[in-house]
PDB file of C-alpha atoms in Angstrom:
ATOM      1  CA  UNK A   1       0.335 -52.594 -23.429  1.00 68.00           C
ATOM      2  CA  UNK A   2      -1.126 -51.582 -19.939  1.00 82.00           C
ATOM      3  CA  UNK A   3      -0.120 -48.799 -17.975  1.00 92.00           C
ATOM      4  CA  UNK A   4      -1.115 -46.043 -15.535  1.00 96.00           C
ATOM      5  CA  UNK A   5      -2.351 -43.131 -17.088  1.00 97.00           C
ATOM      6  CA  UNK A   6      -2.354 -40.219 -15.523  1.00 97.00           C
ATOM      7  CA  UNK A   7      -3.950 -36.442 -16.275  1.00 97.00           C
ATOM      8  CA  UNK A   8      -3.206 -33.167 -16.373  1.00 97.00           C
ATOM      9  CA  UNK A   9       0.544 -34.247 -17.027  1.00 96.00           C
ATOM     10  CA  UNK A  10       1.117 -30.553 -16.644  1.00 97.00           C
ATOM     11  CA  UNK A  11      -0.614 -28.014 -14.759  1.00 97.00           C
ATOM     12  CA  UNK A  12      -0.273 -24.377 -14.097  1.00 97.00           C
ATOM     13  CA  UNK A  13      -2.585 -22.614 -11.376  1.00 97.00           C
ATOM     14  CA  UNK A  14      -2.693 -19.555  -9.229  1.00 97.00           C
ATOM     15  CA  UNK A  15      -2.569 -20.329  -5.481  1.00 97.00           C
ATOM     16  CA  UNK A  16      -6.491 -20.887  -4.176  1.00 97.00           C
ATOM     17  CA  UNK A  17      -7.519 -22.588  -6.787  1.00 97.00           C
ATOM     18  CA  UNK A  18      -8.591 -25.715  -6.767  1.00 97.00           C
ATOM     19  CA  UNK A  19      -6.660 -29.036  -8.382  1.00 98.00           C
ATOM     20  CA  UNK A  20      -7.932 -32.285  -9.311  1.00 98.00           C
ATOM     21  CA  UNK A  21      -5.686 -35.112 -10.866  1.00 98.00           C
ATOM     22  CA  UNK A  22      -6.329 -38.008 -12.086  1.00 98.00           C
ATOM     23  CA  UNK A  23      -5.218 -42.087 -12.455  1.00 97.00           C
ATOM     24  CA  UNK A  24      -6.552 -44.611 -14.451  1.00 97.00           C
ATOM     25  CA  UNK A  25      -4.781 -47.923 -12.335  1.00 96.00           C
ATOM     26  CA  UNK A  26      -3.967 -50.942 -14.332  1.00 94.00           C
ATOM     27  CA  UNK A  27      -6.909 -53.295 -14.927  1.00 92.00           C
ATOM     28  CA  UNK A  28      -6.587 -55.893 -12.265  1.00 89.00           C
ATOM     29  CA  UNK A  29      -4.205 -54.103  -9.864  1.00 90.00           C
ATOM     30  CA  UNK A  30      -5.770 -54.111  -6.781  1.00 88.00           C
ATOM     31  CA  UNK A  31      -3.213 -51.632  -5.205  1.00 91.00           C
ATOM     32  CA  UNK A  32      -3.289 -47.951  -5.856  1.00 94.00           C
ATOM     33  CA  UNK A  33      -1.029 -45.326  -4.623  1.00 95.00           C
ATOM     34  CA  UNK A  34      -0.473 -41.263  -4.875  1.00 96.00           C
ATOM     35  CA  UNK A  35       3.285 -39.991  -4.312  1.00 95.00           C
ATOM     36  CA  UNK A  36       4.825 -36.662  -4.752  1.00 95.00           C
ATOM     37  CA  UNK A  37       8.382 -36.035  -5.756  1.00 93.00           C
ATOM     38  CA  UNK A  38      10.461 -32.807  -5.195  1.00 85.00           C
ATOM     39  CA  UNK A  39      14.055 -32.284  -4.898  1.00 78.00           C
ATOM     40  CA  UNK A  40      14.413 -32.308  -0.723  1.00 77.00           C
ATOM     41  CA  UNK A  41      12.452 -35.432  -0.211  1.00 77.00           C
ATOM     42  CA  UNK A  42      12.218 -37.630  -2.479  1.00 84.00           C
ATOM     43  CA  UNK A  43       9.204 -39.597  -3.503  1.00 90.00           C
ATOM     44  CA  UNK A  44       7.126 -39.126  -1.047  1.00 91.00           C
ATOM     45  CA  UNK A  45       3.886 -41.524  -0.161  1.00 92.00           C
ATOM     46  CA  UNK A  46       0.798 -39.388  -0.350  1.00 94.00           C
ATOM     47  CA  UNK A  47      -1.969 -42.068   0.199  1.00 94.00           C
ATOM     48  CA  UNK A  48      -2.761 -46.117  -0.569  1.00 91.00           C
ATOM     49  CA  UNK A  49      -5.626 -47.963  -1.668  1.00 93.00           C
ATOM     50  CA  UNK A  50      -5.749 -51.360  -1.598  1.00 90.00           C
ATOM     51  CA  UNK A  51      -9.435 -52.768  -3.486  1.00 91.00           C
ATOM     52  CA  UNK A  52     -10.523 -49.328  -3.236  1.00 92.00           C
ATOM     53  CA  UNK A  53     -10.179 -48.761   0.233  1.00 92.00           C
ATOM     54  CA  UNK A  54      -7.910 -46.002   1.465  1.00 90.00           C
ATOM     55  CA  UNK A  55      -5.475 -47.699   4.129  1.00 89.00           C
ATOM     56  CA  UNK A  56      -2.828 -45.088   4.835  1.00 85.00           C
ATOM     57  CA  UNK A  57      -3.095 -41.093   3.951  1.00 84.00           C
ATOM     58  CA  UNK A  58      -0.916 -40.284   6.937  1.00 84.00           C
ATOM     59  CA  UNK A  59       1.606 -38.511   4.301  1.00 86.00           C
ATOM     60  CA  UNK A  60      -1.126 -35.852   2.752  1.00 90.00           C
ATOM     61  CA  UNK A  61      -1.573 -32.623   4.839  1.00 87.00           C
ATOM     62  CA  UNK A  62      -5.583 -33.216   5.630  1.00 86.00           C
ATOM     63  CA  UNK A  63      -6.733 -30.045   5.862  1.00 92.00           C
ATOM     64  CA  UNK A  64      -6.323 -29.210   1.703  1.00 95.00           C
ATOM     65  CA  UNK A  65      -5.548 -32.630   0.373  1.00 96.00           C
ATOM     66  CA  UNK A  66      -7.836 -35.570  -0.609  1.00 95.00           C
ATOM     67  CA  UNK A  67      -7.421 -38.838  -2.097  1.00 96.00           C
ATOM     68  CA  UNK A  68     -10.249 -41.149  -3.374  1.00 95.00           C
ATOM     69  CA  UNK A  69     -11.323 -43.941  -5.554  1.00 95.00           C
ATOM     70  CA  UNK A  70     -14.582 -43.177  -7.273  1.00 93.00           C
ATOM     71  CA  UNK A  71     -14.249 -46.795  -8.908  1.00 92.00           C
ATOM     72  CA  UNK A  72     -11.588 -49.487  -9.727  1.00 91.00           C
ATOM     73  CA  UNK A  73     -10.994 -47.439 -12.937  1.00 94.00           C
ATOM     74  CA  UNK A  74     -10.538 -43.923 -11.575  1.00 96.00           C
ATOM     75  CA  UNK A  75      -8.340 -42.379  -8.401  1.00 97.00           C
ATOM     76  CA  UNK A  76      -8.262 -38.594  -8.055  1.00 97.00           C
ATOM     77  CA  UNK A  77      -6.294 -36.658  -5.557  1.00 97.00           C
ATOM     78  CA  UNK A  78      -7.619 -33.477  -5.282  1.00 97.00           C
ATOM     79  CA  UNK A  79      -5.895 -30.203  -3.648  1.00 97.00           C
ATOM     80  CA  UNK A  80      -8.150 -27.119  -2.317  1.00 96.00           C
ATOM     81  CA  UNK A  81      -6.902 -24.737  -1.959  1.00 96.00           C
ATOM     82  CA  UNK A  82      -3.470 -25.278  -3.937  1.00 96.00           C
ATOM     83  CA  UNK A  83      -0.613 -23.194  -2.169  1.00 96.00           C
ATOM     84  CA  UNK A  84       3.186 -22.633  -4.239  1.00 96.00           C
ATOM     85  CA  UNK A  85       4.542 -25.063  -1.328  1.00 94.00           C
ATOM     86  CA  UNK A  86       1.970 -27.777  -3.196  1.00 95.00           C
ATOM     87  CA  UNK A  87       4.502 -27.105  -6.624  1.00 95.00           C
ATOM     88  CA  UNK A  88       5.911 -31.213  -7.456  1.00 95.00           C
ATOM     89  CA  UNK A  89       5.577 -34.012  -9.984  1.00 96.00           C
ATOM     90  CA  UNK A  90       2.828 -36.277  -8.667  1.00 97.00           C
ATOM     91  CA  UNK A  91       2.577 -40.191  -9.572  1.00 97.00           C
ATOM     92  CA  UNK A  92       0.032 -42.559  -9.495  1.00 97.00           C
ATOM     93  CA  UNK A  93       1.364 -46.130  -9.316  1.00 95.00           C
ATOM     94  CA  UNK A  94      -0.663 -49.547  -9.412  1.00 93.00           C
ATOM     95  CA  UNK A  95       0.069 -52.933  -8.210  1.00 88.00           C
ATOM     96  CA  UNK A  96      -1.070 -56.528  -8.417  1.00 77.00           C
ATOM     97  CA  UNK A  97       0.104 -59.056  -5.302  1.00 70.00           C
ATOM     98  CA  UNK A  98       3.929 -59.448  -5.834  1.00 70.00           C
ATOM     99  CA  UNK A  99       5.090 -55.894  -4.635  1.00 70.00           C
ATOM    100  CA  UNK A 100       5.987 -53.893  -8.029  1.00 80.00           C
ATOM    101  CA  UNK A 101       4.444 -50.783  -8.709  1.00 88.00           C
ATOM    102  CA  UNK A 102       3.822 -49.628 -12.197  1.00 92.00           C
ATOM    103  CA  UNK A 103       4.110 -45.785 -12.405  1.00 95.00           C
ATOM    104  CA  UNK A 104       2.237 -43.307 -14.267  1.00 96.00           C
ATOM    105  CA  UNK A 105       4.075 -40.812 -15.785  1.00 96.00           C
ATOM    106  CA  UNK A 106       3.919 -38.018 -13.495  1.00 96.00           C
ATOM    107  CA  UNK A 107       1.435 -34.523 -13.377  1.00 97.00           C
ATOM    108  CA  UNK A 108       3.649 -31.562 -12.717  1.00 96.00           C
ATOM    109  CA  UNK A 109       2.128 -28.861 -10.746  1.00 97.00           C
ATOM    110  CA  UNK A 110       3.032 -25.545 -10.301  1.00 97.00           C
ATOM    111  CA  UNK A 111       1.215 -23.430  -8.355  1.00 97.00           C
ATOM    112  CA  UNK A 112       1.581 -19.385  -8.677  1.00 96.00           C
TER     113      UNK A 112
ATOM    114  CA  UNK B   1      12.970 -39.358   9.063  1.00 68.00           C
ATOM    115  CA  UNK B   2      13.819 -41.441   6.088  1.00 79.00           C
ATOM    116  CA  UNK B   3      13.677 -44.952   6.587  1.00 91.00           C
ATOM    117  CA  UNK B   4      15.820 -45.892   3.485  1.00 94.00           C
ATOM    118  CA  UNK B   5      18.302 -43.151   2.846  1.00 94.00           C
ATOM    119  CA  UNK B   6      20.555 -43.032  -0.535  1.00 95.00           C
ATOM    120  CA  UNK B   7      23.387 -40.842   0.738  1.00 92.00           C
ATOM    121  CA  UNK B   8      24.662 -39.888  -2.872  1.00 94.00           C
ATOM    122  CA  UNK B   9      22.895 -37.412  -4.844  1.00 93.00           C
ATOM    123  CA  UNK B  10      24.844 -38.547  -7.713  1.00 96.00           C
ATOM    124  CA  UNK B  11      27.331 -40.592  -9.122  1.00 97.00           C
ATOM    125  CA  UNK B  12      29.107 -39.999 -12.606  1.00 98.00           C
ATOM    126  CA  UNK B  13      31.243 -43.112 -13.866  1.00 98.00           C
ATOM    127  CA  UNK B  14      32.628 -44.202 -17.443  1.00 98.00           C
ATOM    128  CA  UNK B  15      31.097 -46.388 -19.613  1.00 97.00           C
ATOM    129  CA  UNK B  16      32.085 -49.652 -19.221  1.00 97.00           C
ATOM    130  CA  UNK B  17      33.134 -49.443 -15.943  1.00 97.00           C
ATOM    131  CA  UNK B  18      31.000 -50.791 -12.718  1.00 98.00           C
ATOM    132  CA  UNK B  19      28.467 -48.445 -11.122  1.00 98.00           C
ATOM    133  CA  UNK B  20      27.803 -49.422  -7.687  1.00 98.00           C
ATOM    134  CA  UNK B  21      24.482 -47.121  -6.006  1.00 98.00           C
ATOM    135  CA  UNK B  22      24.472 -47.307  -2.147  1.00 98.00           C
ATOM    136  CA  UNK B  23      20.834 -48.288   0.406  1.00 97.00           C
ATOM    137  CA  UNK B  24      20.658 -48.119   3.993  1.00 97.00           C
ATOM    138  CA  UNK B  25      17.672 -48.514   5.385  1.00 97.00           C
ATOM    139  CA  UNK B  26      16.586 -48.273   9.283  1.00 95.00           C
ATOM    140  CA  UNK B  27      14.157 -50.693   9.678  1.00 93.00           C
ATOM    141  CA  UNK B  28      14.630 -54.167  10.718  1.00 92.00           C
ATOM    142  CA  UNK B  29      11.040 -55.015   9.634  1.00 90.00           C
ATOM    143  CA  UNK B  30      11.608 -54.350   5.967  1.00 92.00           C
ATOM    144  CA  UNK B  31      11.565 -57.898   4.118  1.00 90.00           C
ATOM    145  CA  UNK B  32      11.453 -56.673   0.226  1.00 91.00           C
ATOM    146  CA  UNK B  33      13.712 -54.102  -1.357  1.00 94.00           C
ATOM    147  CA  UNK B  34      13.480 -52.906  -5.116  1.00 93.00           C
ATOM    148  CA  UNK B  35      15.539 -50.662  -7.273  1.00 96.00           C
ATOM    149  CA  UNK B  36      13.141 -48.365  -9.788  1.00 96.00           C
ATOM    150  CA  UNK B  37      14.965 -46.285 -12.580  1.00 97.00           C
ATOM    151  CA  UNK B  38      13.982 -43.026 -13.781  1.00 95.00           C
ATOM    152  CA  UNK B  39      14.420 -40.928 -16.599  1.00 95.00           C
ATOM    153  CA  UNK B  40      13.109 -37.420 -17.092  1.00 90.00           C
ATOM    154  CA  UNK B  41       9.363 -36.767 -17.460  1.00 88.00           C
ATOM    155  CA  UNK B  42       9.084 -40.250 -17.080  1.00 92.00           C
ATOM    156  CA  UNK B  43       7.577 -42.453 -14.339  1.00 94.00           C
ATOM    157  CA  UNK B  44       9.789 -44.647 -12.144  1.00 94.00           C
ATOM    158  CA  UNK B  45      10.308 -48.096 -13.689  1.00 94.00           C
ATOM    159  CA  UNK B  46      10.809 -51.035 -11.830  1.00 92.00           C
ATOM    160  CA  UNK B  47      14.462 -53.110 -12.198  1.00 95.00           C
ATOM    161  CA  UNK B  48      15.477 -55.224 -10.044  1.00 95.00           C
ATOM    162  CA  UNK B  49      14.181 -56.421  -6.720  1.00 93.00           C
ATOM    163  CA  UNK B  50      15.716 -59.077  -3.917  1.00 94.00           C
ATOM    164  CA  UNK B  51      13.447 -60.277  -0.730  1.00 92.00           C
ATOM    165  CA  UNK B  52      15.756 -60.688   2.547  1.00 93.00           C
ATOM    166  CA  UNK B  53      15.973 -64.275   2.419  1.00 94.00           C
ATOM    167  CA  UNK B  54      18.346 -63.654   0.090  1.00 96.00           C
ATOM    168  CA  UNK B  55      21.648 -61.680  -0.260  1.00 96.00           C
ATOM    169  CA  UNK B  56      21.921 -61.198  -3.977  1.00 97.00           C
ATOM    170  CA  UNK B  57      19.783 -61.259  -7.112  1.00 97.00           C
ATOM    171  CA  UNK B  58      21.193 -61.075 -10.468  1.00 97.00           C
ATOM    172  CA  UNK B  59      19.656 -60.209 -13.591  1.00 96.00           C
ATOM    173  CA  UNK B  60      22.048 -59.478 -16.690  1.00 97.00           C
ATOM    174  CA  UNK B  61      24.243 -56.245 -15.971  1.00 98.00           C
ATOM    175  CA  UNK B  62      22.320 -55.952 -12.718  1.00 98.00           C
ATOM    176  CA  UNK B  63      23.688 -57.269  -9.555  1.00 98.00           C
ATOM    177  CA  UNK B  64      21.521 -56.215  -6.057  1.00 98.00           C
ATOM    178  CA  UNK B  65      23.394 -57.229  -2.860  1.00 98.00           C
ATOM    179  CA  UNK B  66      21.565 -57.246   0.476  1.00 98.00           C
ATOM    180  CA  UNK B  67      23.550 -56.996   4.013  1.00 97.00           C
ATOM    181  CA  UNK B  68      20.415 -57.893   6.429  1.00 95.00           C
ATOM    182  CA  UNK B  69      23.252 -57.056   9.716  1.00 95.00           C
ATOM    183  CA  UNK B  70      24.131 -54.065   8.134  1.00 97.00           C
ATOM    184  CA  UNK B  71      20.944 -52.763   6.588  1.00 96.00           C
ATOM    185  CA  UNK B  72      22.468 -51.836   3.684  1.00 97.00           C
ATOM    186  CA  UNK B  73      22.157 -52.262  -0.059  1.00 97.00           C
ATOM    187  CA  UNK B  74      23.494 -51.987  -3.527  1.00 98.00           C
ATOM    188  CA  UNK B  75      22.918 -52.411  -7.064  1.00 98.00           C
ATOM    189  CA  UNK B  76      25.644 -52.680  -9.347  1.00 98.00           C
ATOM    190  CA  UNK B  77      25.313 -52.007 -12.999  1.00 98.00           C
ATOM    191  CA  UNK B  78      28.478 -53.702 -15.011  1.00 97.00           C
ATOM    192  CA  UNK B  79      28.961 -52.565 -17.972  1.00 97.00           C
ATOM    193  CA  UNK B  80      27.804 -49.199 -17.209  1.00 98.00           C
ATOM    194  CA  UNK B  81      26.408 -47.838 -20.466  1.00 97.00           C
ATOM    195  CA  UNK B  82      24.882 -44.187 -21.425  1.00 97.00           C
ATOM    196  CA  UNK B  83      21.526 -45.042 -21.738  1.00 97.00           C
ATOM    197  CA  UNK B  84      22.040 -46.047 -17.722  1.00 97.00           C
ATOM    198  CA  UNK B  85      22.230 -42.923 -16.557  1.00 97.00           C
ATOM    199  CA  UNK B  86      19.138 -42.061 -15.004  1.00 97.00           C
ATOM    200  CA  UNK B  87      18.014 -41.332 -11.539  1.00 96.00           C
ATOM    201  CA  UNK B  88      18.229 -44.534  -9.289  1.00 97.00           C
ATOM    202  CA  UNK B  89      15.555 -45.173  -6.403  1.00 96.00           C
ATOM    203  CA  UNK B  90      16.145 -47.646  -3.635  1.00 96.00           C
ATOM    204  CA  UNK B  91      12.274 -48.779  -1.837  1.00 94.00           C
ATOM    205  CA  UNK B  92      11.968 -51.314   0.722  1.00 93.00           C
ATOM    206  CA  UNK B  93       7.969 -52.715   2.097  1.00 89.00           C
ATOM    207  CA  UNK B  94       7.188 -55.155   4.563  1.00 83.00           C
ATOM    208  CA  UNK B  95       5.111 -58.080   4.117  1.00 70.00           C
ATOM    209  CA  UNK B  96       7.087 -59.078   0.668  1.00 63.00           C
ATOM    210  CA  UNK B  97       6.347 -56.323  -1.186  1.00 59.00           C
ATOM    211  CA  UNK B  98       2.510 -56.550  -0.608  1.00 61.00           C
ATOM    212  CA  UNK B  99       2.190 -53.116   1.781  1.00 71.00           C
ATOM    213  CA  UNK B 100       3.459 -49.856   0.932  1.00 83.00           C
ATOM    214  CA  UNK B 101       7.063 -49.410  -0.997  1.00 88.00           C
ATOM    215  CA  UNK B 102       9.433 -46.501   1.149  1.00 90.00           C
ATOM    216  CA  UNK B 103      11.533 -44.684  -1.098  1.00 92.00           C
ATOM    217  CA  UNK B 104      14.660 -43.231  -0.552  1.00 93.00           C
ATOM    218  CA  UNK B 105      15.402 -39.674  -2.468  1.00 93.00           C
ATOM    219  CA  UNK B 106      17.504 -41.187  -5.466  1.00 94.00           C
ATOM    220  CA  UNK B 107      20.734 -41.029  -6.534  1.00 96.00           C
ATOM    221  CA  UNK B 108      21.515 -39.207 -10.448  1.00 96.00           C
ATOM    222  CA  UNK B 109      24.101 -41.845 -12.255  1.00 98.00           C
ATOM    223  CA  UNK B 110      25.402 -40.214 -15.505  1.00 98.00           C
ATOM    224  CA  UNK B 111      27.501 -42.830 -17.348  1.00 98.00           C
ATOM    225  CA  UNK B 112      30.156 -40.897 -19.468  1.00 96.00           C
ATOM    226  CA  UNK B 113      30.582 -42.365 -23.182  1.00 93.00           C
TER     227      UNK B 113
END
C-alpha cells in the first residue's frame, strides 16, 4: 500500500529553534510538493519539485524557510529559526503524470 | 489573492439529502480542477476530478459540474451520508493537472444522521 510518509507528525518547539521535517514521496512519483494549512488561508503551496528539482518556492518566506530533495526518497523542509507565526499542519504530497496528489498525513507544529 | 475561492466555511445538511459545495476560481488558464476530502489528522484525499473539456464527471454519489463562462464549480454528494462529512477542498492546475494544484480554503460539510 504506498503512501507519503511524513515525520515528526507532531512537534512542539520554543521559538529559535530550529525545525526539520521530513517526506518520504511515493516510489515513482516524480512530483513533490510542501503545503501548509491554517485556518485563514487554506492550504497553502510552500514549494514544488518536479525529478528533484525545485521549480517554484515563491510561497516560503526565504529568509527562515528551506525546501530540498536530498534524493528521490527523502524531501525535508527545514525552518530556522521557527517563530509562533510558523505554528500549522504541514503536508507533503507526491504525484506521478496525471495531476493527483497523494498526501501525507500532516506534521503539526507549534512553535512556543 | 486566492485564485480558487470556496466562499462557505461550512455547510451542515441531512443525511440523505443532496450536498452541493460551491468553486470559483479566477483564472481563465486553469484546465484541471479536483475535489480532495479531508478528515481530521488526516491528509487530503483525492475524489473526484473533471478537466475543462468537460462540464461534468460522475462517479457514484459524486457529481462535479464545471461552468468554464462562469468559472465556477460544484460537487454534489447525493445521498449525503455521515461518514461524508469532512472538510471539502476545491484545486484547480494548468497544464492538465501536471503543474502545481491551487487550493481554495475548504468548506466543513457535517451530514446530520
Amino acid at each position: 500500500d504506498a503512501r507519503v510518509t511524513q515525520t515528526p507528525r507532531d512537534k512542539v518547539t520554543e521559538m529559535g529553534q530550529e525545525v526539520t521535517m521530513r517526506c518520504q514521496p511515493i516510489l515513482g512519483h516524480n512530483t513533490v510538493f510542501w503545503y501548509r494549512q491554517t485556518m485563514m488561508q487554506g492550504l497553502e503551496l510552500l514549494a514544488y519539485f518536479r525529478n528533484r528539482a525545485p521549480l517554484d518556492d515563491s510561497g516560503m518566506p526565504k529568509d527562515r524557510f528551506s525546501a530540498e530533495m536530498p534524493d528521490a526518497t527523502l524531501a525535508t523542509l527545514k525552518i530556522q529559526p521557527s517563530e509562533p507565526r510558523d505554528s500549522a499542519v504541514y503536508f507533503c504530497a507526491s504525484g506521478g503524470f496525471d495531476g493527483e496528489l497523494f498526501f501525507g498525513e500532516g506534521s503539526r507544529l507549534t512553535v512556543l | 489573492d486566492q485564485q480558487v475561492k470556496q466562499n462557505s466555511p461550512s455547510l451542515s445538511v441531512q443525511e440523505g439529502r443532496i450536498s452541493i459545495l460551491n468553486c470559483d476560481y479566477t483564472n481563465s488558464m486553469f484546465d484541471y480542477f479536483l475535489w480532495y476530502k479531508k478528515y481530521p489528522a488526516e491528509g487530503p484525499t483525492f475524489l473526484i476530478s473533471i478537466s475543462s473539456i468537460k462540464d461534468k464527471n460522475e462517479d457514484g454519489r459524486f457529481t462535479v459540474f464545471l461552468n468554464k463562462s462562469a468559472k465556477h464549480l460544484s460537487l454534489h454528494i447525493v445521498p449525503s451520508q455521515p461518514g461524508d462529512s469532512a472538510v471539502y477542498f476545491c484545486a484547480a492546475s494548468f497544464q492538465g493537472g501536471s503543474e502545481k494544484l491551487v487550493f481554495g480554503k475548504g468548506t466543513k460539510l457535517t451530514v446530520n444522521p
